[in-house]
mmCIF file of C-alpha atoms in Angstrom:
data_model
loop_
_atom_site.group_PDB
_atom_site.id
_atom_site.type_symbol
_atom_site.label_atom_id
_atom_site.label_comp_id
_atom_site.label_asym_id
_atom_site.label_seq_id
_atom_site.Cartn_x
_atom_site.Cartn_y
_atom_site.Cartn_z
ATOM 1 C CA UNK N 29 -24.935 61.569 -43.935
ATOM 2 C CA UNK N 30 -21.389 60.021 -43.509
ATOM 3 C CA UNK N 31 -18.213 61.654 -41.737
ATOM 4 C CA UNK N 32 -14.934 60.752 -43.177
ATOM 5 C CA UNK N 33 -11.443 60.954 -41.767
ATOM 6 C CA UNK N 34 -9.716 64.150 -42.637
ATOM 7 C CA UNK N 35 -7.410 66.933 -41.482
ATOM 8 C CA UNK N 36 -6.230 70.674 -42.516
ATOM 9 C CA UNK N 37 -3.352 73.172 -41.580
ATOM 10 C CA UNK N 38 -3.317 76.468 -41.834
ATOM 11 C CA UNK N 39 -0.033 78.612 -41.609
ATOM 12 C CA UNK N 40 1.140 82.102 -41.423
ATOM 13 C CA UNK N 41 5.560 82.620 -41.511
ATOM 14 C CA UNK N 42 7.184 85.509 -41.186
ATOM 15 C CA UNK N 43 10.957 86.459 -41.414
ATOM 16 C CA UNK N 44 12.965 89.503 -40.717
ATOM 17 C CA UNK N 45 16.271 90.856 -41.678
ATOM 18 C CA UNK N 46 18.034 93.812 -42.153
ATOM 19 C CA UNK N 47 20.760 95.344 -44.883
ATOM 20 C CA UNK N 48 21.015 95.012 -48.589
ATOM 21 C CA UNK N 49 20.542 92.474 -50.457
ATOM 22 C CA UNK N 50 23.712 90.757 -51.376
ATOM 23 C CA UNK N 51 24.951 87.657 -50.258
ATOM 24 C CA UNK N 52 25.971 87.639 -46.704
ATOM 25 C CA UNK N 53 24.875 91.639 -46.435
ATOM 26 C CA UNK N 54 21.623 90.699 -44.568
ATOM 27 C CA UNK N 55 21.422 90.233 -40.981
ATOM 28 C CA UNK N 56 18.427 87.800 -39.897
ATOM 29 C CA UNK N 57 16.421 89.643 -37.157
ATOM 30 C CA UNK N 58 13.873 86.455 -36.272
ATOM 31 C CA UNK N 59 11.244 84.137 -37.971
ATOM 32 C CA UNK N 60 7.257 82.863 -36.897
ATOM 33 C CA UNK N 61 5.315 80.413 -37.843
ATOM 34 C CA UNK N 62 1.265 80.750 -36.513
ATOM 35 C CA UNK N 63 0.297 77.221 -36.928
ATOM 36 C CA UNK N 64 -3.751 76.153 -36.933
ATOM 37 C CA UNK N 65 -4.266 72.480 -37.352
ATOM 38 C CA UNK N 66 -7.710 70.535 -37.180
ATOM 39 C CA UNK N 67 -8.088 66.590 -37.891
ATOM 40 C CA UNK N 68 -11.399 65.407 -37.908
ATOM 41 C CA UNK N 69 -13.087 61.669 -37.155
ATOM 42 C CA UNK N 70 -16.553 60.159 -37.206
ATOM 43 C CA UNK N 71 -15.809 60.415 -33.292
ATOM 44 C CA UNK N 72 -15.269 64.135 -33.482
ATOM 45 C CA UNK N 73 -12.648 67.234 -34.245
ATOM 46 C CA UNK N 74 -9.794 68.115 -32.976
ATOM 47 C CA UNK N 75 -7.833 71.533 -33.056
ATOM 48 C CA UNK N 76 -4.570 72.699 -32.253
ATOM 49 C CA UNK N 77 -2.988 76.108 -32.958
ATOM 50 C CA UNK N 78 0.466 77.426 -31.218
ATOM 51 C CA UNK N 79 3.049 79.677 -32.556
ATOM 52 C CA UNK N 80 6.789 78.701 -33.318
ATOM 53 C CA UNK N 81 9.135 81.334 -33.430
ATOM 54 C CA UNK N 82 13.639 81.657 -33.653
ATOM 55 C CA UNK N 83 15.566 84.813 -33.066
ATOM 56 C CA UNK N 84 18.508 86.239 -34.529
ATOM 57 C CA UNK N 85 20.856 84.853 -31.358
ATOM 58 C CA UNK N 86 19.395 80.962 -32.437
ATOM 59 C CA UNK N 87 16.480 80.947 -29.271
ATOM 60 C CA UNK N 88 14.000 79.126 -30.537
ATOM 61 C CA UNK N 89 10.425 78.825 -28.652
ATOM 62 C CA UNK N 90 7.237 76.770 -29.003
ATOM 63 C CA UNK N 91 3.738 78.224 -27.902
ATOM 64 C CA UNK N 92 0.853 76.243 -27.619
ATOM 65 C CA UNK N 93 -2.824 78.187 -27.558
ATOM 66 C CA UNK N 94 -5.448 76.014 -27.444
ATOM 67 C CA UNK N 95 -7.070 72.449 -28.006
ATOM 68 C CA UNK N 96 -10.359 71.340 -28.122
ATOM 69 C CA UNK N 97 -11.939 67.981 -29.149
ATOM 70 C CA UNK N 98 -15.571 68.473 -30.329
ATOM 71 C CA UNK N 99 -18.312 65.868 -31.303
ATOM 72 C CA UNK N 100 -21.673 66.581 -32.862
ATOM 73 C CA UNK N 101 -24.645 64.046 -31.923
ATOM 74 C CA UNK N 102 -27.055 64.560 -35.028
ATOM 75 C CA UNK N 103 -29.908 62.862 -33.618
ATOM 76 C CA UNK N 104 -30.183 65.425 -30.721
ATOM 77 C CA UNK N 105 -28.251 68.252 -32.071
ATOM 78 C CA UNK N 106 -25.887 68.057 -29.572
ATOM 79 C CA UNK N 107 -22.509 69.421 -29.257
ATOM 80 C CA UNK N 108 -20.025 68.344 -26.771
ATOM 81 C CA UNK N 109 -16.667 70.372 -26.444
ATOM 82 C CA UNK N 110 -13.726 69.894 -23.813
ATOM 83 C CA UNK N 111 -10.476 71.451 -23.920
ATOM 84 C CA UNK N 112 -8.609 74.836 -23.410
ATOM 85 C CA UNK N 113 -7.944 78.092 -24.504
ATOM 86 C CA UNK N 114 -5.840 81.076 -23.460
ATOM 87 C CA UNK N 115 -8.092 84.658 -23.994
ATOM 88 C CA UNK N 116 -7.524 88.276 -22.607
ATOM 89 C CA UNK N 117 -8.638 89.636 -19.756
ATOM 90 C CA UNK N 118 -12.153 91.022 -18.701
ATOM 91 C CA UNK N 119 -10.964 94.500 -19.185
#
């Protein structure tokens, strides 16, 4: 079997405003944008997914969740994974 370069992006946006709609009637309340990206290599996969978000009073903030770089060994059916993650509590 052969592994091929590659990569993928998955999105979710979101936008808010209020008022009718009409031009310049609508006050913008804030955008997202939940961002899950994955390239992959012969030499393994890596993932990234964060969260970019703007508010009405032009803040704009970048959150990064996690990365991990996995590799598969087929001859042992081994898999190797380093990286982070941010999780909830033990509640």
């Amino acid at each position: 079997m052969r592994s091929d370069y590659g990569g993928v992006l998955n999105y979710t946006l979101y936008s808010a405003g209020a008022g009718q709609w009409t031009p310049r009637s609508v006050a913008f309340n804030g955008s997202s944008a939940s961002l899950d990206a994955r390239a992959f290599t012969p030499f393994g996969t890596l993932s990234q997914s964060g969260i970019l978000r703007s508010s009405f009073d032009n803040r704009f903030n970048a959150l990064r969740l996690d990365t991990t770089l996995a590799y598969s060994d087929r001859e042992t059916l081994t898999t190797y994974r380093g990286g982070d993650a941010i999780g909830g509590g033990l509640a």
